[in-house]
PDB file of C-alpha atoms in Angstrom:
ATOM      1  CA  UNK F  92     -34.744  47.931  37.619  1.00 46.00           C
ATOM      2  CA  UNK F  93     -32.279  46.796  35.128  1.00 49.00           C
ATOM      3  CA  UNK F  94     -32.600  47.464  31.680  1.00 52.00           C
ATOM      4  CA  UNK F  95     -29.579  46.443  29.603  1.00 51.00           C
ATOM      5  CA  UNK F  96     -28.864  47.326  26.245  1.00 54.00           C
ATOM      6  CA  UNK F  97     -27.165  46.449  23.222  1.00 55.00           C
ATOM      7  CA  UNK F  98     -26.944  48.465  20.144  1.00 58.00           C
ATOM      8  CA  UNK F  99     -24.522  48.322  17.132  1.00 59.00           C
ATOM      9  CA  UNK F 100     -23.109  51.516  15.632  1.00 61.00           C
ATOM     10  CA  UNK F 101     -23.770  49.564  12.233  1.00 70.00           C
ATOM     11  CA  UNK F 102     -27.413  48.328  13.286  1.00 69.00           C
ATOM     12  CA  UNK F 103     -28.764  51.460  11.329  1.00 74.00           C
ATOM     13  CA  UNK F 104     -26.711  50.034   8.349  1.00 75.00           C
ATOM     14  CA  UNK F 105     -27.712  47.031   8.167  1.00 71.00           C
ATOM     15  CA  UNK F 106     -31.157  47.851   8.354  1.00 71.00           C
ATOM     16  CA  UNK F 107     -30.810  50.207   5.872  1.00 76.00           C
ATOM     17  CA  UNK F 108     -29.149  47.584   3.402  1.00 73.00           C
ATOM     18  CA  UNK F 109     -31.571  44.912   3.688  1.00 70.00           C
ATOM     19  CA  UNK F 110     -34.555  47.407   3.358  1.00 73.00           C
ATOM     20  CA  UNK F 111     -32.735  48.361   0.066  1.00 76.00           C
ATOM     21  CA  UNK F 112     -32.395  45.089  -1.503  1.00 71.00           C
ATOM     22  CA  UNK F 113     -35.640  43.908  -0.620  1.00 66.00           C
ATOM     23  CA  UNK F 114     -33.965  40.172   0.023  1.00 64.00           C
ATOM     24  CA  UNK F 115     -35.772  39.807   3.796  1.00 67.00           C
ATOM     25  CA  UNK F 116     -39.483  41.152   5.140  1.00 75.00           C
ATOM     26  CA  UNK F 117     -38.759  43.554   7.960  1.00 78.00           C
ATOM     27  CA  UNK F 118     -41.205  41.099   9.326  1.00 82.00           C
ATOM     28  CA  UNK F 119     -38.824  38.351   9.295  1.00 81.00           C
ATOM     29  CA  UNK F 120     -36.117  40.538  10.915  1.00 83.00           C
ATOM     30  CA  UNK F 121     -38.292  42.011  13.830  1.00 88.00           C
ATOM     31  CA  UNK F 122     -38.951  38.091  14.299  1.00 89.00           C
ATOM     32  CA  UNK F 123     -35.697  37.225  14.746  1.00 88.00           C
ATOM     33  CA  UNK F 124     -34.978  39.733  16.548  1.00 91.00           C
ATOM     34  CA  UNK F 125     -37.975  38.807  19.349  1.00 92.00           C
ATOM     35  CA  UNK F 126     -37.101  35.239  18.848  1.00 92.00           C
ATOM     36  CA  UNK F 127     -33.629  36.402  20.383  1.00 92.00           C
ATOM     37  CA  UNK F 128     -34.788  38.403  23.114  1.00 94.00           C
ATOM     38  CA  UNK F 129     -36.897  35.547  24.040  1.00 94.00           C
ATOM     39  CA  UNK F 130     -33.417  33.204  24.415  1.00 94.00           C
ATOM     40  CA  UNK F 131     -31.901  36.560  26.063  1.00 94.00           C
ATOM     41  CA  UNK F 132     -35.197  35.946  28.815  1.00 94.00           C
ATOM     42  CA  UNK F 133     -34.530  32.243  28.945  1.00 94.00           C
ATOM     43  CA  UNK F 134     -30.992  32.638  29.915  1.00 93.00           C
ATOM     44  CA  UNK F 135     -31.390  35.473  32.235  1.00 92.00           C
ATOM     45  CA  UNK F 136     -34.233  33.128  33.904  1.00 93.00           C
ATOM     46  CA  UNK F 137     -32.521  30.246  34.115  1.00 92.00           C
ATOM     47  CA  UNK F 138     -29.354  31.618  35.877  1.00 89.00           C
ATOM     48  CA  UNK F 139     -31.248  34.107  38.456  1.00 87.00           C
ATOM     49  CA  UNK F 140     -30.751  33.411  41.709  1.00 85.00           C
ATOM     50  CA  UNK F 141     -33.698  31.974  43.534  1.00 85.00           C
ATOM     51  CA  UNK F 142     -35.169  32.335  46.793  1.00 84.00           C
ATOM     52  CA  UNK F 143     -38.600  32.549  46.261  1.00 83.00           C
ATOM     53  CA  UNK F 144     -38.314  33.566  42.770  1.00 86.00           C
ATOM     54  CA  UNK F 145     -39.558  36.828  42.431  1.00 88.00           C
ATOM     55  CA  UNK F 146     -36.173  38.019  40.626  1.00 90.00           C
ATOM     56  CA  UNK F 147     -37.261  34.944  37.125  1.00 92.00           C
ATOM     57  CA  UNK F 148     -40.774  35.916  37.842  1.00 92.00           C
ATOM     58  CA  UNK F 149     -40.184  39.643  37.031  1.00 93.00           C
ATOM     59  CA  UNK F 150     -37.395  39.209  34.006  1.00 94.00           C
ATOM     60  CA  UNK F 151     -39.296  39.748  30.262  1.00 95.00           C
ATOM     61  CA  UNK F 152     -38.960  40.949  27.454  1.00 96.00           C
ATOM     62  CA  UNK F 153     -40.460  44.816  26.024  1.00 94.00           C
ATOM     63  CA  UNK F 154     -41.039  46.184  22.802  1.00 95.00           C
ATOM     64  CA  UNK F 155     -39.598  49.733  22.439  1.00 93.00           C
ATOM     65  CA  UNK F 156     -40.241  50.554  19.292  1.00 90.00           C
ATOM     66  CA  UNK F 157     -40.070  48.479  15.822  1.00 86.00           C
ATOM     67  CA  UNK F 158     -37.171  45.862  15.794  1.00 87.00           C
ATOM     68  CA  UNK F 159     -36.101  47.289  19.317  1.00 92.00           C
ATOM     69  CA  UNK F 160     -36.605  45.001  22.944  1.00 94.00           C
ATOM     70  CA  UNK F 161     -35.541  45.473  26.485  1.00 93.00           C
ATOM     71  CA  UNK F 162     -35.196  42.699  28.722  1.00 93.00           C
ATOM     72  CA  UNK F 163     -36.354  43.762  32.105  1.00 92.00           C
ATOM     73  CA  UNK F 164     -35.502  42.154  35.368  1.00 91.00           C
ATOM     74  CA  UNK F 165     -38.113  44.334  37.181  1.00 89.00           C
ATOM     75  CA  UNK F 166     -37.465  44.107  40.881  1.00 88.00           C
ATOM     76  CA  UNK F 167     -35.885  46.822  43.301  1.00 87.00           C
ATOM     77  CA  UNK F 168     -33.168  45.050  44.298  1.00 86.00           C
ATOM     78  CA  UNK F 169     -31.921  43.428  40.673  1.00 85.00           C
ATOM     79  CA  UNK F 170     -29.309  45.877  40.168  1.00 81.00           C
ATOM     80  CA  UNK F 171     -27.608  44.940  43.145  1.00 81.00           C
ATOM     81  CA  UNK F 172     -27.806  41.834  42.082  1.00 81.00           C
ATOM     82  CA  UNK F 173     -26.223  42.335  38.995  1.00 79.00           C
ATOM     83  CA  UNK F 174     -23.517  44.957  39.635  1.00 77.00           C
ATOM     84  CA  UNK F 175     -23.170  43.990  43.542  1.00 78.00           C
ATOM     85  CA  UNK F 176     -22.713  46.675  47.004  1.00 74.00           C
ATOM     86  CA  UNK F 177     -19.232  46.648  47.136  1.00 67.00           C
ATOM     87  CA  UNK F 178     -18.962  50.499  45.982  1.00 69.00           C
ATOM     88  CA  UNK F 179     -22.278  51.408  48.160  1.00 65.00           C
ATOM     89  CA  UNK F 180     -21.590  49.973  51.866  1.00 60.00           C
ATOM     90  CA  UNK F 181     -18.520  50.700  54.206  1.00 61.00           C
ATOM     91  CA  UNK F 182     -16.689  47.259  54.904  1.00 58.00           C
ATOM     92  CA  UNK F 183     -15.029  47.296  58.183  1.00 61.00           C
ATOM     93  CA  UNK F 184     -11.289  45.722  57.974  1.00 69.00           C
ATOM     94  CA  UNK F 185     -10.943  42.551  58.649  1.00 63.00           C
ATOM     95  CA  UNK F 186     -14.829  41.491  57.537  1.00 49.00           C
TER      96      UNK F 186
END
């Protein structure tokens, strides 16, 4: 199962400084920031491989914890898919 991440060391920060100034509802922000993760699933679907589709089927989006998603591509064999075999299997010479 893949579950890629992005964080910014200044996330915390910027949180911070908009909770301070009061300018934007945290409501606002943890909409933006599903309304993102939603294009993140859209993209991810889009440009899957398909056979039969299992690998867009199982790609979504998870709530972690206030103004924090996943997007999971939730199959066995996504990671392979994503980082290839190269480094797992022996390739004869020549292949």
């Amino acid at each position: 199962m893949i579950r890629p991440s992005i964080k910014s060391p200044d996330f915390n920060k910027v949180i911070a400084e908009i909770k301070a100034k009061g300018k934007v509802k945290m409501e606002e922000v943890e909409d933006e920031i599903s309304d993102t993760a939603d294009v993140i699933v859209k993209v991810m679907k889009n440009t899957a491989p398909v056979n039969e589709g299992a690998l867009r089927r199982e790609i979504s989006k998870e709530q972690v914890s206030p103004l924090t998603y996943q997007v999971v591509a939730d199959t066995k064999y996504a990671a392979f898919l994503e980082f290839g075999t190269r480094t797992l299997v022996s390739i004869p010479p020549g292949a």
